Amino acid sequence: MIRYLLRRLLQTIPVLIGTTLLVYYMVFALPGDPIAALFRDKQPPQSVIDDLRNQYHLDEPFWIQYGAFLVNLLTLNLGNDFTQQPVASTLARIFPVTAMLAVEALIIQAVFGVTFGLIAGLRRGRVFDSTVLVVSLIVIAIPTFVLGFVFQLVFGVRLGWAKPTVGANADWAALVLPATVLGLASFAYVLRLTRASVIENKKADYVLTASAKGLSGPRLVLTHILRNSMIPVVTYLGANLGSLMGGAVVIEGIFNVPGVGNKLYQAVLRGEGPTVVIIVSVLVLVFVVANLLVDLLYAWLDPRIRYDK
Amino acid sequence: MTSDHDAQHFVAPREEIPLLPADPLNVEATHRSLWADAWWKLRRRPLFIISSLMILMIIVVVLFPGLFTQTPPNENCHLANSAGPPVPGHPLGFTFQGCDVYSRIIHGTQASVAVGLLSVSGVLVIGVTFGAVSGYYGGWIDAVLARLSDIFFALPLVLGALVVAQLPPVRENKSVWTVALVISLLGWPQMARITRGAVLEVSNAEFVTAAKSLGVSKFGTLARHVLPNCMAPVVVLAPLELGTFIVTEATLSFLGIGLPQSVMSWGQDIAAAQHLVRTDPMILIYPAVALSITVLSFIMLGDALRDAFHPNSRRRSRKR
Amino acid sequence: MKSLDASLNDEGSEVEGPLLEIRDLKVTFQTPHGDFDAVRDAHLSIMSGETVAMVGESGSGKSTTALAVIGLLPDNGRVSGGQILLNGEDIAHASERRMIELRGKTIGMVPQDPMSNLNPVWKIGYQVSEALRANGKPARHSDVARVLEEAGLPDPGRCARQYPHQLSGGMRQRVLIAIGLSYPPRLLIADEPTSALDVTVQRQVLDHLEVMTSELGTGTLLITHDLGLAAERASRVVVMYGGRVVESGPSLELLLNPRHPYTQRLVASAPSLSSRRIQTRTRSAFTGEACPRRSRPRRSSGADELLKVENLTKKFKLRSATGRSTPFTAVDNVSFSVGRGTTTAIVGVSGSGKSTIARMVLNLLTPTSGRIVFDGVDTSTLSNRQIFDFRRRMQPIFQNPYGSLDPMYNIYRTIEEPLRTHRIGDRSSREKKVRELLDQVSLPQSSMKRYPNELSGGQRQRVAIARALALDPDVIICDEAVSALDALVQAQVLTLLGQLQSILGLTYVFIAHDLAVVRQIADDVCVMEKGKVVEAGPTDSVFEAPRHDCTTALLNAIPGTGLLPPQVGRSVLTNGVDIAKCSHRPRACRSWK
């Protein structure tokens, strides 16, 4: 297990370097003056330009620029945004909100997706199964931002079940509506994946053997069918964190959640290039680390990975 | 009585059970290749028929928008009609700018489908090539490409696109092509992984070794034996990715970093209608419905293909 | 109807009767193409403590019968007629609740494939203890250890803490036997319990199963495709064919006096029971006896040695999941030679290195050291162009009939491919050649347009043979070419190979794990263990006087050995050799094959 952990940690390093390099290269190393490019047609104050030149070592060779960028990133020395606020402290304030939103969305999609998928898989071909399949297809087909508006309108404005926008006081309860929207698309995927692997595992030889041993009912389903079906689902949940982040950009904008996604959205709208790059780099960092955690969970679920052959 | 009957030497009457020649050739079986077989199965699936009809319809809309509406989407927009209700000749009402909603939806189809198709083509070229080379040749090529795919995989599609869309060359030349290019460049790892997995599996098959023993060259074996047998997962993934990419384009356009204002697109129309959502939600809902139906038809196609190619998915549990 | 009446009349006298009695069983499957009876009018009975074997080819309905008994038919299958009487109680239509009660405690099962029948995510100990708990037995650590120990697992405490993938196939099968017998059940269904195991392990596992069931007084229904194994292990044998029982009776009686034509055919083709070489044309000349039909004398000069392998060694670097690499010698200093027009068999358990030799001889794998001399030329010195020409003269046939043909190629394209690759002939002459080849392997020319998925395993192997023959090669390397086939089909293919050899003067290198098959086709045998040749010589002398323990173990592993009176060329073999000496390859090299 330790060996596996070390190996995964080592594998993460090139990914981290490569990803940040990629982001950095795209922004700073392509032809043209990066400062001018970053600010589009806006004219930033000269102090901001000087800060940036300084911060990104733009007069130095590319590798030094990148090295400095990486060091800054890892030490969370993220510079200032247009309003001269340090990005790091802004992030420290808004990051927990987004984390809360993501965790809530993750819980919603995992709990409901797995439960519904399990029931559908066990009752394959019945009414419940068919209904759930059709609904999940439709949910997948509706883009997250459309769902956001619809939910905001229906549950927030018309029915008044929840506040249509979150505003400054983001807590677990206030985030339920955006988290549901955010989790909904992945919920459909989790459901379909669980259903498919439950159907497959139901036919597995070891399930037949377990029945022959005299096992039956919930015990058989939980220990032999569901447990084994979780392996692909967990893998999916990890890989899906990325689209959760992408969705957060849109959802936080729509529901006015004071989180990282919203900040990113505002930065994009205002054309604040450096802030966009910084925030995306931080999010990639989070994504890579989260995937590392998911891999460990995966190894815990599947002993074939954990132990050397 | 029965125990007697079993202790004794029982022989079934010969005439009752005709003895077939050992290993008979089933003469009644139809001659069908795997693809023909999948096609035969597909043609009977309601999911496939419905999704194909829908896609056919979408293609007709893309190619001949004039068949569906005579109203030009951008001209004759009168602010007097702003967010107006449906009137004869304008079945879905008017946008905030006073343009015809229905006409804009019809004409917006082109951009979405074009971006989707171009992106998928790009992803197929990059992903299948990388995946095949990586899985078949192995060694350091595989190691390098695997890391490369890890790196691109770690950059979530929308986030990566946000960064790339900031770049001056992209920003100043926003078009269907640049959006498709951005999506292809960031979206290929999934396709590459699927192809690589399939190639790895097929490369170990004995018919590949047999082909090598016949003297077929390494590349010839890849092209003629390995790749054709890896196409099923690729064909299944392609329409699913197409749906995803159409959503991505809409999301980017919604965020204002996708298609330019000059190109009509559903994402932009939805974005333009968002401040009206509490008063006139239908202006937002109509293009959203068009978008969802398009995506739905491609996802349904992918689903139908998966069932047709997965030997046991449709058939009820096999006889043991 | 008649049988139903009979059973009703018998009701009173059933208490003293058999443990299991199946009467006129009919099992129907619903398929998209309509209903289909997988089993019809099946009948058998098993007394307590008795072992009854059910024999048949795949698809004969034997496994379906077993699943019907334990009430685990697939969702689309149902018992549509007849009775399954367990101690007189008809369980053919018993409620699910009743079946759950019966499973485990009363009816146990040992499944076929040890690789897939243990849940990979749970420790062995847990899987044993849940079986005990489900049947109301104490399931403490000590109970689990005891159950595992009784099944002959060394170090049961450690084993209980391991996951299935950490055990070898033989160990896993023992775990499954331990689970199946832990309650212990009155009736045990053993469905091909050893067919996924190495031959030498098969015997150990079956011996153990026999000891345990006789101690416990369990009635056993043993399902197998191997008539020799059935006759050796069971007091009575039931032969199934096409979903019906064609013959049943005491084992030896059935072997010596088969009455139904199908049974006769089965007895005639069972490799473990026959002892003669299929083609006598090139019978071994090692013994010095003159063979009148042989075309030319063998071993008279070095020139007749078509293929010569000298000090061949192959070392692999095995990379474990953690990236550590350990050296592993798959083939260790192997030398042998193959005379033109003869068959040399290379025999060993899986992992003994025999397939690696095949790949090196075929020039698909580079040896670490040593030479392969083909027709006087060291193959390592060949240029690319010469290798291309060399491939025309040496062709392989592989084991897996489902993997050796490209599913995208129809039969015509498959057989034509070698001709096209080597630019032989034009379109029409190639088609003519393909037709000839199909004739040679006894496939109808009408099968040209078919795809591999429409053919049976045996037919696919014929196509593979035709493809190998297309270039008129001198040598064919048969890598376990018949191992995956049913007995009857196996005999057919072996006969075909023998015929082709006598007509075309082919030289075979025949790689196998089954000495019974080797006996039928080989002139010379090399027995391999852990990459080394431990015994080599003419087939007859190796069979009659094996000198190495490993050879003896392999010979003893042939089920049914000694059941029939000794025939020409077969000796009664001694038992009691420690089979464990014929060890398996280390687990680490699994990734290679």
Tab-separated table of C-alpha atoms in Angstrom, chain A residues 145-146 149 265 269, chain B residues 96 250-257 261 265-277 283-284 287-288:
chain	number	residue	atom	x	y	z
A	145	PHE	CA	-26.546	26.351	-17.135
A	146	VAL	CA	-30.022	25.722	-18.538
A	149	PHE	CA	-31.982	28.848	-14.793
A	265	TYR	CA	-16.523	34.042	-14.215
A	269	LEU	CA	-16.175	38.764	-18.183
B	96	PHE	CA	-35.052	41.170	-26.165
B	250	ALA	CA	-22.933	26.362	-25.686
B	251	THR	CA	-21.357	26.809	-22.259
B	252	LEU	CA	-18.419	28.749	-23.697
B	253	SER	CA	-20.700	30.915	-25.821
B	254	PHE	CA	-22.883	31.444	-22.777
B	255	LEU	CA	-19.811	32.630	-20.876
B	256	GLY	CA	-19.040	34.972	-23.747
B	257	ILE	CA	-15.794	33.300	-24.767
B	261	GLN	CA	-21.555	37.721	-31.710
B	265	SER	CA	-25.690	30.239	-31.507
B	266	TRP	CA	-27.984	28.860	-28.895
B	267	GLY	CA	-25.489	29.477	-26.115
B	268	GLN	CA	-25.423	33.179	-26.877
B	269	ASP	CA	-29.183	33.404	-27.169
B	270	ILE	CA	-29.520	31.767	-23.780
B	271	ALA	CA	-26.976	34.172	-22.331
B	272	ALA	CA	-28.768	37.124	-23.897
B	273	ALA	CA	-32.062	35.984	-22.415
B	274	GLN	CA	-30.791	35.319	-18.911
B	275	HIS	CA	-31.720	38.698	-17.447
B	276	LEU	CA	-35.273	38.127	-18.694
B	277	VAL	CA	-35.572	34.764	-17.013
B	283	ILE	CA	-37.147	33.263	-24.538
B	284	LEU	CA	-34.472	31.349	-22.655
B	287	PRO	CA	-33.178	27.722	-27.486
B	288	ALA	CA	-32.378	25.586	-24.432
